Short mmCIF file of C-alpha atoms in Angstrom, two decimals:
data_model
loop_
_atom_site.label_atom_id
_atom_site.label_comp_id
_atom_site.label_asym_id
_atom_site.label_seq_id
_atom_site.Cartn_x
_atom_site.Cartn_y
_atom_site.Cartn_z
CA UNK B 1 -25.90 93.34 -43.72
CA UNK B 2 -28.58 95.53 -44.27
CA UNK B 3 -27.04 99.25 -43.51
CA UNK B 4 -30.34 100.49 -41.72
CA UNK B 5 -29.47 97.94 -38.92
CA UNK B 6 -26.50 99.99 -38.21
CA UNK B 7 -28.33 102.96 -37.13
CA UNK B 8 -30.88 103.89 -34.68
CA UNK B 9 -34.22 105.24 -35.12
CA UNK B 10 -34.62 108.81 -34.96
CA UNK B 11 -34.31 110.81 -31.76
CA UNK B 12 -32.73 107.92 -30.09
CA UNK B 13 -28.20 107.40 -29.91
CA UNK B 14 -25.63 105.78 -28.25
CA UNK B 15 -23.24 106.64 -25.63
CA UNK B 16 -20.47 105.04 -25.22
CA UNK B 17 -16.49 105.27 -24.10
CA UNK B 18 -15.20 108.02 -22.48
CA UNK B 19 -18.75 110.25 -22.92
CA UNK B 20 -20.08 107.02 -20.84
CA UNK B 21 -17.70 106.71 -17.90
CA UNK B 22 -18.12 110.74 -17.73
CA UNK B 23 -21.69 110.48 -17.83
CA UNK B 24 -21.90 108.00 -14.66
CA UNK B 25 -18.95 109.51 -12.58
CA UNK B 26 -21.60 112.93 -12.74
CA UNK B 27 -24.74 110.90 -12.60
CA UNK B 28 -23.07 109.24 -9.25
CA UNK B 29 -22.00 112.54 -7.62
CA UNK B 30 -25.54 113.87 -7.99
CA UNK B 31 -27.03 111.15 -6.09
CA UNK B 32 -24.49 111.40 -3.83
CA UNK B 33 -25.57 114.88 -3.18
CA UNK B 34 -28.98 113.83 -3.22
CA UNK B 35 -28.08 111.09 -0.57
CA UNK B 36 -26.78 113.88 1.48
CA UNK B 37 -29.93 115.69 1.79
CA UNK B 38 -31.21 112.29 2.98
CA UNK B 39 -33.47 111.32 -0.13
CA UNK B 40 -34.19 107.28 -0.55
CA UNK B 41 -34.33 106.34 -4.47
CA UNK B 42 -37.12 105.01 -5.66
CA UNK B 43 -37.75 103.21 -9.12
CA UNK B 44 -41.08 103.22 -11.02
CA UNK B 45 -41.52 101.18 -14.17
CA UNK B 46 -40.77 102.64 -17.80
CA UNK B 47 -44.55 102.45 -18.87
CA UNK B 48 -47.98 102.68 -17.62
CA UNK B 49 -51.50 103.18 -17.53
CA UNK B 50 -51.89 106.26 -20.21
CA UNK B 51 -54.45 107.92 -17.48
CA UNK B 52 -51.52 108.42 -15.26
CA UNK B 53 -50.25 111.04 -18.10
CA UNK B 54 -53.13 112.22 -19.56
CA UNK B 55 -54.17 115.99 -19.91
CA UNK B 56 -56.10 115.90 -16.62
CA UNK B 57 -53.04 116.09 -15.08
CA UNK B 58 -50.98 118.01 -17.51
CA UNK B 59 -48.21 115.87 -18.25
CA UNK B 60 -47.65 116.10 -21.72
CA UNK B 61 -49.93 115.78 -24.52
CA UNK B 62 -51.25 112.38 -26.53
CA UNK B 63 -50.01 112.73 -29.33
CA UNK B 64 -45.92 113.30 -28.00
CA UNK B 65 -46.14 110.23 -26.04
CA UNK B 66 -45.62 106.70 -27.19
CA UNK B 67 -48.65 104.55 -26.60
CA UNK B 68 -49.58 100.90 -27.30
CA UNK B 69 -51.47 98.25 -25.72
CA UNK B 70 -51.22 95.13 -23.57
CA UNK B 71 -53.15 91.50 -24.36
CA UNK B 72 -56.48 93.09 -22.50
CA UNK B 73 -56.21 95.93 -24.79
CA UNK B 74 -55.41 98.24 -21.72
CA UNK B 75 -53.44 101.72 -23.42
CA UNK B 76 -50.16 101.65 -22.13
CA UNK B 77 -47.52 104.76 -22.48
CA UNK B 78 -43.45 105.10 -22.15
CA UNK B 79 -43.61 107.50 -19.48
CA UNK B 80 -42.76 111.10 -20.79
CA UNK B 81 -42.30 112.57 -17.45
CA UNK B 82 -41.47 110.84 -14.22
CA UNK B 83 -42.98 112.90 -11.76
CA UNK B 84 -46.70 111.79 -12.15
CA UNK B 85 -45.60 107.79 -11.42
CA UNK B 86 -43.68 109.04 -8.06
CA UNK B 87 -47.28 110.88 -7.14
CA UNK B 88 -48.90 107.80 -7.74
CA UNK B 89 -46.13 105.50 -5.86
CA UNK B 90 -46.40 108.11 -2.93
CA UNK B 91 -50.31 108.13 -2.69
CA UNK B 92 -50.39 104.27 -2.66
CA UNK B 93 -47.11 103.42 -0.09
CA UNK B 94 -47.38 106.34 2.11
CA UNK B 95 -51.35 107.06 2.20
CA UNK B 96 -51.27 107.75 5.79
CA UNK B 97 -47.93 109.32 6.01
CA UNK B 98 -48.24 113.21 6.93
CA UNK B 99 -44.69 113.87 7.49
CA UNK B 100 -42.19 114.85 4.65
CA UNK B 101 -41.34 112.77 2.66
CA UNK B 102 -38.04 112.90 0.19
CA UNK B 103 -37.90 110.64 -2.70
CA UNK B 104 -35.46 110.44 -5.37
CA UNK B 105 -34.82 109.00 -9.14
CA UNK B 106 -32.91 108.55 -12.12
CA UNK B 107 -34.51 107.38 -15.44
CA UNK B 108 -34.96 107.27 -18.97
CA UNK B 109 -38.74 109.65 -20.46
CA UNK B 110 -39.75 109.44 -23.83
CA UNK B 111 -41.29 111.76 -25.96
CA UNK B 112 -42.12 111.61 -29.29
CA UNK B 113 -41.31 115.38 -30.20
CA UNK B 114 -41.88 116.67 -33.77
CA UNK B 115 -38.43 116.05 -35.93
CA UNK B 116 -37.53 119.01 -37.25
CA UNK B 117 -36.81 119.96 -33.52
CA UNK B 118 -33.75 118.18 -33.44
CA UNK B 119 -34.58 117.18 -30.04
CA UNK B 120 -33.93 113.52 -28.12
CA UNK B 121 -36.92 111.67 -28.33
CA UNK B 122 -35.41 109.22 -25.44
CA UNK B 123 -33.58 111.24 -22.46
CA UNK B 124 -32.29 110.43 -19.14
CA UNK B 125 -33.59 112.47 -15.73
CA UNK B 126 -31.93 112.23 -11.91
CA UNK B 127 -34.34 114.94 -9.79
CA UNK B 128 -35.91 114.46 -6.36
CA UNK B 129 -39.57 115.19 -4.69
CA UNK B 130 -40.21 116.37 -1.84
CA UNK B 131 -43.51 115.18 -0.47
CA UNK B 132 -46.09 116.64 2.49
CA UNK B 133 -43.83 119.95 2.86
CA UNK B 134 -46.04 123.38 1.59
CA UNK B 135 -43.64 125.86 3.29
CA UNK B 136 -41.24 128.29 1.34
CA UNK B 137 -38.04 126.62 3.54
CA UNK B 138 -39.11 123.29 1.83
CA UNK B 139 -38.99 125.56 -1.20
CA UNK B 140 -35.62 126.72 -0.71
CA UNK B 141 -34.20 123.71 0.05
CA UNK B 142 -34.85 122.12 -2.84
CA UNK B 143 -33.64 124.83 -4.82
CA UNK B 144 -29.92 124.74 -2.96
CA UNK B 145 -30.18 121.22 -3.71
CA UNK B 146 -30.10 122.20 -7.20
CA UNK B 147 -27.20 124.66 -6.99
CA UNK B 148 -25.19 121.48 -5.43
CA UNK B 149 -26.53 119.19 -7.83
CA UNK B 150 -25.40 121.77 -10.56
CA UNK B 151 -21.86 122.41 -8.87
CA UNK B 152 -21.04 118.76 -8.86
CA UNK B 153 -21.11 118.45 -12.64
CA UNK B 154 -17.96 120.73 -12.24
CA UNK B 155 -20.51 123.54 -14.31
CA UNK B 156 -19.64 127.36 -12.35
CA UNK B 157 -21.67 129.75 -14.39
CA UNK B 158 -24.96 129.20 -14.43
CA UNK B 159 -28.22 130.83 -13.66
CA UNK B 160 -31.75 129.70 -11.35
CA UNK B 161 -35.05 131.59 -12.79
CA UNK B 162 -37.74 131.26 -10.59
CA UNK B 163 -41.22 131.68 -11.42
CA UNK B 164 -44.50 131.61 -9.40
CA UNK B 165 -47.93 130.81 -11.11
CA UNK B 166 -49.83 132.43 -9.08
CA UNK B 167 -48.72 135.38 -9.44
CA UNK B 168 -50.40 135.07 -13.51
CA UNK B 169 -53.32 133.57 -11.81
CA UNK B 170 -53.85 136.30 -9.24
CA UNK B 171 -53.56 139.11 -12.13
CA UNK B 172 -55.72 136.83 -14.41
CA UNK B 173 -58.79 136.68 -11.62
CA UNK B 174 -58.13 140.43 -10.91
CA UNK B 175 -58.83 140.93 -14.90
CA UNK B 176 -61.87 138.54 -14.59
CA UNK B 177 -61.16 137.18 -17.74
CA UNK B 178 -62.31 133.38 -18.69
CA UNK B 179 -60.36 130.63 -19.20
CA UNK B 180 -60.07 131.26 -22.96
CA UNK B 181 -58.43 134.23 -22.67
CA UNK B 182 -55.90 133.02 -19.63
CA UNK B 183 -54.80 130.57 -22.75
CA UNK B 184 -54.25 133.44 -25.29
CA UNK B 185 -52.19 135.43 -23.10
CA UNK B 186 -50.10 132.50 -21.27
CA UNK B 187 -49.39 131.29 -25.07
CA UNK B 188 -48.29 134.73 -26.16
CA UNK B 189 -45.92 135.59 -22.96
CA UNK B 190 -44.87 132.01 -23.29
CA UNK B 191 -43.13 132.53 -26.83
CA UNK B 192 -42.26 136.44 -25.58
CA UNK B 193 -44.65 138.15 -28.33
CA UNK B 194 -45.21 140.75 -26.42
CA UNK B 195 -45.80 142.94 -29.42
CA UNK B 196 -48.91 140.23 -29.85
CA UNK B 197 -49.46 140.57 -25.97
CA UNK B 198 -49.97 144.47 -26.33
CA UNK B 199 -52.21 144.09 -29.39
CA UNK B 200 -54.56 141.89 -27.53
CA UNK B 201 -55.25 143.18 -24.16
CA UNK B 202 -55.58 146.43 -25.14
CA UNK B 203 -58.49 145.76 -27.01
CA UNK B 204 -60.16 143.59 -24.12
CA UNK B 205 -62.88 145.24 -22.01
CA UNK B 206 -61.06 145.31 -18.73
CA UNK B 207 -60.09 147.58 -16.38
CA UNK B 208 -56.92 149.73 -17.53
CA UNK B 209 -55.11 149.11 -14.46
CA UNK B 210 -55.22 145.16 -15.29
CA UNK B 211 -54.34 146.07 -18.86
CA UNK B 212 -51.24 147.96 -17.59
CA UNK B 213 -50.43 144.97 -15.16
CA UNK B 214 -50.46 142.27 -18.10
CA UNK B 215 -48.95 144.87 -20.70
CA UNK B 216 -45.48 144.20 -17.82
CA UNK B 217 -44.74 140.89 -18.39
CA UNK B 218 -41.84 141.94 -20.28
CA UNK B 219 -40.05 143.62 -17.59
CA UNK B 220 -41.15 140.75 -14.73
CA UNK B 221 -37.59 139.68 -14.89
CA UNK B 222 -34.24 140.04 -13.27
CA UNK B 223 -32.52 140.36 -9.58
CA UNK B 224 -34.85 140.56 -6.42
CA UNK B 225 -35.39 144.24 -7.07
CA UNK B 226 -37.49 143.41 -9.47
CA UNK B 227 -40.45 141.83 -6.84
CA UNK B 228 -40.55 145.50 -6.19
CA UNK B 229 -41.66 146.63 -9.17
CA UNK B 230 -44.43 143.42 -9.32
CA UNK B 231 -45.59 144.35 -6.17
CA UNK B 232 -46.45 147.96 -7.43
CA UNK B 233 -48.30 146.77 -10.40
CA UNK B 234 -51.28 145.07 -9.22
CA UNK B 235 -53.73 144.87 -6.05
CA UNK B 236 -54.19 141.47 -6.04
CA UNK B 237 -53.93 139.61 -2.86
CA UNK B 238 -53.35 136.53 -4.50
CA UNK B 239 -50.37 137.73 -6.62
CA UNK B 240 -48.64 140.21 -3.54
CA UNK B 241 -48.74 136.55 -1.53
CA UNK B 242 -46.79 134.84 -4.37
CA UNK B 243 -44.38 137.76 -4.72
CA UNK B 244 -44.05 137.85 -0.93
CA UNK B 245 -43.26 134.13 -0.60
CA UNK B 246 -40.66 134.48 -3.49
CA UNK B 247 -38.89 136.75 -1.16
CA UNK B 248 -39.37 134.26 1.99
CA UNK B 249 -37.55 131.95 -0.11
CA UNK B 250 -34.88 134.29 -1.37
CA UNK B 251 -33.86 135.28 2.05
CA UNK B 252 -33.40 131.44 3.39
CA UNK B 253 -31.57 131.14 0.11
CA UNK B 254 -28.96 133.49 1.79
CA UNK B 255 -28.33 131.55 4.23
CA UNK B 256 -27.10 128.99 1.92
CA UNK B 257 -24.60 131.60 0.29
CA UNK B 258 -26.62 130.86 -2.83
CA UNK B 259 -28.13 134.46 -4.07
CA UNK B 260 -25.75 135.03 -6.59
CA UNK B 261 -27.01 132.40 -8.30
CA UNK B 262 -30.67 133.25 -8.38
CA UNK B 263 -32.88 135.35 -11.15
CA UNK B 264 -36.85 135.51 -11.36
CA UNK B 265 -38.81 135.56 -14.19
CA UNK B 266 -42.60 136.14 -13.61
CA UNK B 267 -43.54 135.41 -17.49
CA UNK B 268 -42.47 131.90 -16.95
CA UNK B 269 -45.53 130.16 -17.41
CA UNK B 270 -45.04 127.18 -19.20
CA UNK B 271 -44.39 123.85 -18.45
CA UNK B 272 -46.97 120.58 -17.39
CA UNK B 273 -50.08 121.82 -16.17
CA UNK B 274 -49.62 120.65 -12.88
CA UNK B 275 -47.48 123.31 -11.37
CA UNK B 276 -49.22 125.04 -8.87
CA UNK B 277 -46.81 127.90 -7.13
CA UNK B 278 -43.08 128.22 -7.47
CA UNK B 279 -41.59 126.90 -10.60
CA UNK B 280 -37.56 127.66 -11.98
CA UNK B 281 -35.47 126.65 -14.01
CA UNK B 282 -31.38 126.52 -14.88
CA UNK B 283 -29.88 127.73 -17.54
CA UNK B 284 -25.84 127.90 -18.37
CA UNK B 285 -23.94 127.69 -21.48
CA UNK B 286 -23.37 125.75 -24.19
CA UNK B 287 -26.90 124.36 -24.21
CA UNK B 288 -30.18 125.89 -25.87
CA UNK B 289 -32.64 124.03 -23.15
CA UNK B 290 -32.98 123.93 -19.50
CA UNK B 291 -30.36 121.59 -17.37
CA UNK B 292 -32.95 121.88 -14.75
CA UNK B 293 -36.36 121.84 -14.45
CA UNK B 294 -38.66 122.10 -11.52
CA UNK B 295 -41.54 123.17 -9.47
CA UNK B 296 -44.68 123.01 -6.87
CA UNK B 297 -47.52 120.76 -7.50
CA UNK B 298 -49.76 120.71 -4.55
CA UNK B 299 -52.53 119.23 -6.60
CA UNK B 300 -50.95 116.07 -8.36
CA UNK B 301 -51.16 113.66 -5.75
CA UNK B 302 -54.50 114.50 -4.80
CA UNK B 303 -55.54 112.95 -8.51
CA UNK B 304 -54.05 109.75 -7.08
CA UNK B 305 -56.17 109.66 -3.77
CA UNK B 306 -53.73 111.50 -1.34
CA UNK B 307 -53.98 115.23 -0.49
CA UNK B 308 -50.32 116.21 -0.34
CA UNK B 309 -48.41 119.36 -1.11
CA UNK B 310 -45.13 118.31 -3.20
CA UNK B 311 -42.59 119.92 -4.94
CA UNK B 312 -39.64 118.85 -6.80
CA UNK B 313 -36.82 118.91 -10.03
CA UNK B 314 -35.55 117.00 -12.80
CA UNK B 315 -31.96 117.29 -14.27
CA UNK B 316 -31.88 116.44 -17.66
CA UNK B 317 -28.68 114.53 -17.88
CA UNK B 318 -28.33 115.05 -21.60
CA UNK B 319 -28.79 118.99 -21.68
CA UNK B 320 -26.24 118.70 -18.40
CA UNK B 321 -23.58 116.87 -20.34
CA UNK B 322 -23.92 118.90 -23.25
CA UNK B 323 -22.72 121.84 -21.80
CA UNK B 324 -20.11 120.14 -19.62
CA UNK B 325 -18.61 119.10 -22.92
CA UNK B 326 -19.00 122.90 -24.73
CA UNK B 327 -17.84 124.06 -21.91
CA UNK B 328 -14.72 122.14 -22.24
CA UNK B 329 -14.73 120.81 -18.21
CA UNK B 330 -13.06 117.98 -17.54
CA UNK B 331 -14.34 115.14 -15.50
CA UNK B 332 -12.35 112.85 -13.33
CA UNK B 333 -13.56 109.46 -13.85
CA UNK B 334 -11.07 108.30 -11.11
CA UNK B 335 -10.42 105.20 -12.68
CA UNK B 336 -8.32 102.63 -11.83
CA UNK B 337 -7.65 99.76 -14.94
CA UNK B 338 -4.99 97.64 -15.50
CA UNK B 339 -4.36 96.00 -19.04
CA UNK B 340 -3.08 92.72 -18.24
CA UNK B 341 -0.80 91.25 -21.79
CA UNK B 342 0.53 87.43 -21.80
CA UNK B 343 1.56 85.10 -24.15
CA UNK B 344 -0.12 81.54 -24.06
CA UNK B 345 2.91 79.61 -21.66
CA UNK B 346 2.14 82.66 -19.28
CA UNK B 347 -1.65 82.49 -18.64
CA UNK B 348 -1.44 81.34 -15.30
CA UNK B 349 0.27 83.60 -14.02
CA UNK B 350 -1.60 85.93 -15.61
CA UNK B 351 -4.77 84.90 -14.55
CA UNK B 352 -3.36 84.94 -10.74
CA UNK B 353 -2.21 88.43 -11.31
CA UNK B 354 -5.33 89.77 -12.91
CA UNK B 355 -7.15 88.30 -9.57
CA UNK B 356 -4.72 89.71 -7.41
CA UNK B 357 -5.30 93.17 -9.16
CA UNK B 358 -9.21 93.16 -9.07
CA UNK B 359 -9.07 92.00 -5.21
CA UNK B 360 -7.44 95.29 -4.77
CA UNK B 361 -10.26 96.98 -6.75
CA UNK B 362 -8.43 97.35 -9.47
CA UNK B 363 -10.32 96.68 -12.53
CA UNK B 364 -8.34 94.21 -14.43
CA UNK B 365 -8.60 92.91 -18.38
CA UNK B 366 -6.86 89.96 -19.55
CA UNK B 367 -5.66 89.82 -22.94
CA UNK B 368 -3.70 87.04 -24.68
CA UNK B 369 -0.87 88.91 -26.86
CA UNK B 370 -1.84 88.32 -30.56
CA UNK B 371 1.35 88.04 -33.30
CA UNK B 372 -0.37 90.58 -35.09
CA UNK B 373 -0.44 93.31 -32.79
CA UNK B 374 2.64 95.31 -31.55
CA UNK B 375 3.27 96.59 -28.04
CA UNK B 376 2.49 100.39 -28.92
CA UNK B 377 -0.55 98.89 -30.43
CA UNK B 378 -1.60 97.85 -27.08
CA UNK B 379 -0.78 100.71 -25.61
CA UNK B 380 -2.71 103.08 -27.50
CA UNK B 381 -5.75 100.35 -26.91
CA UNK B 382 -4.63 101.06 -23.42
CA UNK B 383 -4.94 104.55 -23.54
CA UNK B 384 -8.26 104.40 -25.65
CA UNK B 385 -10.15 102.80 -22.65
CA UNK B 386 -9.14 104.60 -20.25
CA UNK B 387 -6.48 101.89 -18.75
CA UNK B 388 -3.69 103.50 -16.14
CA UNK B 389 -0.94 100.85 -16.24
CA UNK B 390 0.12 97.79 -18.15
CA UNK B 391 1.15 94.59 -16.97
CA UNK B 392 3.38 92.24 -19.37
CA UNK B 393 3.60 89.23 -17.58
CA UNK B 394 7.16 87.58 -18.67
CA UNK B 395 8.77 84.17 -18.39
CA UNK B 396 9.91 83.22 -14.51
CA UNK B 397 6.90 85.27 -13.22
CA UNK B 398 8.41 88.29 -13.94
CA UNK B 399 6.23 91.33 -14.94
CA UNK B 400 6.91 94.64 -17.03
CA UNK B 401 4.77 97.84 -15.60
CA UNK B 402 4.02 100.50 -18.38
CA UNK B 403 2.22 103.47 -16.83
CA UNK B 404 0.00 105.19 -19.20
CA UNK B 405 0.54 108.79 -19.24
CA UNK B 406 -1.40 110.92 -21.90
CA UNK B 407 0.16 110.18 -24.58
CA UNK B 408 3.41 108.96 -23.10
CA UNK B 409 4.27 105.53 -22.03
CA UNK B 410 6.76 105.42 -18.89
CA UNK B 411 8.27 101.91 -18.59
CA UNK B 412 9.41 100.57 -15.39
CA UNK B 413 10.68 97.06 -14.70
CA UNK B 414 8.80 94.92 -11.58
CA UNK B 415 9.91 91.75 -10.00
CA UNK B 416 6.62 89.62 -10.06
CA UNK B 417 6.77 87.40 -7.21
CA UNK B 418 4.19 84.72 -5.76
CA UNK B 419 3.50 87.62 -3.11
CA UNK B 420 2.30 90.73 -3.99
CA UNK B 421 3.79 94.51 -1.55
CA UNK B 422 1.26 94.08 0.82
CA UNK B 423 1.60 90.34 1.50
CA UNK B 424 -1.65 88.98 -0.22
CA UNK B 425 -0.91 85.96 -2.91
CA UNK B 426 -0.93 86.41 -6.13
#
C-alpha cells in the first residue's frame, strides 16, 4: 500500500477514541447551554457562492480560502467563517422579522493558512448570533453566555478582552487622517510595534493632542479603571460613546457575578472587517490562540438585503480542547458500555442479553470469544474503549459480570435468568 495513503494532507487530522467521546460530551454541554439561553440551531451548507466571503465583507482573504467551481463555472468556496452564511440565512428566512432573533451552530471552516504556521487548516466552531438586538444588555448577554459556555468545558482560569472599534475609529476621524494611514497604524498596534507606532505618528502633520491619543495604545489595556484613563485622552464624541457603552455593559455584567472574569483591550483591532462596535476575545492556558472569538456587526446583514444589528461568537473547539488537555481536566464522558463475550453454543443468549442491555440504554457490543485471545486481553480491550462492565455469557444462561475499574478488574458472579431485576425479558 502506498504509505502516503496513510496520512492526511496537511493541516487536516483525525480524532478519534477517548479525545473523541471528550470532544462531544463538551461540544453537547455547550449547546446545552446555548439551548438554555433559548437559541434554535441552524445548519448552513459547507460551501458557497465565493461573494458571500469576499473582501467586501471582510471575511477572510482569497487567497486563504479554498475555492473551485461547479459545472456552470460558478466559484464556489469551503466556508472559512460561518458567520457571513447565518447573515445571509437570516436576511432571506426572517426578512420581515424585527424582533430578536437567536440562532445557533456548530461546524467545520476551512482555511488554507500559510504552513509554516503550524495552524489547522480544517477546524470545528459551536458560537451563536444574536440577530435585531443593538443594545449593550444584548451585548452583555452574549458575553455571559460565553463565560457559561467556557465554564462547561470544566476550564476555571481564563480571561474575556473586550474591545470596541469605534473607539480607533472615533480617534482616527478626530486625527483626520485617510484611509491609508487608518491601515498603517491598525497594522502596527495589531502586531504591538509600538516602537513602529511612535516612529510614525510623530512625524504625521496632526494635531499633537491626536498624536498623544494614538501614541496610548499601549496602555489601553487592563481592569475597568482603565476606561478612565481612555476617556481622558481624547475629545471625541464618537470614542467617549464607545468607552461609555463598554461600561453599560460592564455593569449588567455584574449582575451576572461575571466581572472577575472580564479585561479590555482598546488596541484590539483585528479580526474580519465586519466588526462594527464591541469585539472580545478569551484567552486561558495551555493554548497560543483565542478559545473564543466574537463581536458586533451591525452592517453584515445589510450586504444581504436586511438592515439588522447582530452580534455574536465562535468557540473554536480545537483551541478549547487543547487547553482542556494541557490543562490536565478531566472530562466525564458518562458512559455507559457493556462488552458482551460468548462462545459460538452461547450466541443466543447473548444476543438476547446484548438487547436487553441496549433497551436499558446501555450501549452494548457483541463479541464472539476468539481462541486466540485471553480474558485479560479482553479486558484491557475493555478498558481501551471506554467499556464499564463485562458480560461472559456461560453455559445454562448463566453470566459472569467483570466491572472495569481503572486498571483493576473486580469479578462478581450473576445468575443470568430469562428475566432480567426489573422484570423485562431478556
Amino acid at each position: 500500500m502506498n504509505e502516503k495513503l496513510l496520512h492526511t494532507p496537511e493541516g487536516v487530522r483525525d480524532i478519534y477514541g477517548t479525545e473523541c467521546l471528550e470532544r462531544q460530551e463538551v461540544l453537547g454541554r455547550i449547546r446545552k447551554v446555548l439551548r438554555s439561553y433559548a437559541y434554535t440551531e441552524i445548519e448552513t451548507p459547507s460551501f458557497e457562492y465565493f461573494d458571500i466571503f469576499n473582501m467586501d465583507k471582510g471575511s477572510a482573504p482569497s487567497n486563504e480560502m479554498y475555492k473551485f467551481f461547479d459545472r456552470n463555472n460558478n466559484t464556489l468556496v469551503l466556508r472559512p467563517d460561518i458567520t457571513p452564511g447565518i447573515a445571509r440565512s437570516a436576511a432571506k428566512y426572517f426578512a420581515d422579522e424585527e424582533l430578536p432573533i437567536r440562532l445557533s451552530y456548530i461546524g467545520k471552516t476551512f482555511k488554507n493558512e500559510p504552513l509554516h504556521q503550524g495552524k489547522l487548516h480544517e477546524t470545528t466552531q459551536i458560537g451563536c448570533e444574536l440577530i435585531n438586538d443593538d443594545s449593550s444588555a444584548a451585548d452583555a448577554e452574549i458575553l455571559a453566555s460565553v463565560v457559561d459556555v467556557i465554564r462547561v468545558s470544566g476550564l476555571k482560569d481564563f480571561q474575556i478582552e473586550i474591545g470596541e472599534v469605534e473607539f480607533f475609529e472615533g480617534i482616527i476621524e478626530e486625527a483626520g487622517l485617510g484611509k491609508n494611514e487608518e491601515e498603517d497604524i491598525k497594522g502596527l498596534i495589531q502586531m504591538r510595534n509600538f516602537f513602529g507606532l511612535f516612529e510614525y505618528v510623530t512625524k504625521l502633520d496632526i494635531p499633537e493632542a491626536s498624536k498623544e491619543a494614538l501614541c496610548s495604545f499601549d496602555k489601553f489595556f487592563g481592569g475597568v479603571e482603565m476606561l478612565d484613563r481612555a476617556e481622558q485622552i481624547t475629545k471625541s464624541e464618537k470614542a467617549l460613546t464607545a468607552i461609555g457603552r463598554l461600561r453599560k455593559v460592564y455593569n449588567v455584567l455584574k449582575f451576572y457575578g461575571y466581572e472577575d472574569c472580564i479585561g479590555f483591550d482598546l488596541g484590539m483591532l483585528n479580526g474580519y472587517g465586519y466588526y462594527t462596535g464591541i469585539v472580545f476575545r478569551a484567552y486561558t492556558y495551555g493554548t497560543g490562540s483565542a478559545i473564543v472569538r466574537g463581536g458586533r456587526y451591525n452592517t453584515l446583514l445589510a450586504k444581504f438585503g436586511k438592515n439588522a444589528p447582530s452580534i455574536g461568537f465562535a468557540i473554536m473547539v480545537d483551541d478549547l480542547m487543547m487547553a482542556v488537555s494541557r490543562q490536565h481536566i478531566r472530562i466525564d464522558t458518562d458512559t455507559n458500555r457493556a462488552l458482551v463475550i460468548y462462545e459460538i453454543e452461547n450466541q443466543e443468549p447473548a444476543v438476547r442479553l446484548a438487547e436487553a442491555l441496549r433497551a436499558r440504554n446501555v450501549e452494548a457490543s457483541l463479541i464472539r470469544k476468539s481462541s486466540r485471545h485471553s480474558l485479560p486481553e479482553y479486558e484491557e480491550y475493555a478498558r481501551k474503549y471506554e467499556f464499564d462492565r463485562i458480560y461472559i455469557v456461560k453455559d445454562n444462561d448463566e453470566v459472569d459480570e467483570h466491572l472495569v475499574i481503572s486498571s483493576e478488574i473486580s469479578s462478581l458472579k450473576a445468575k443470568y435468568s430469562q428475566n432480567d431485576s426489573n422484570g423485562g425479558a431478556l
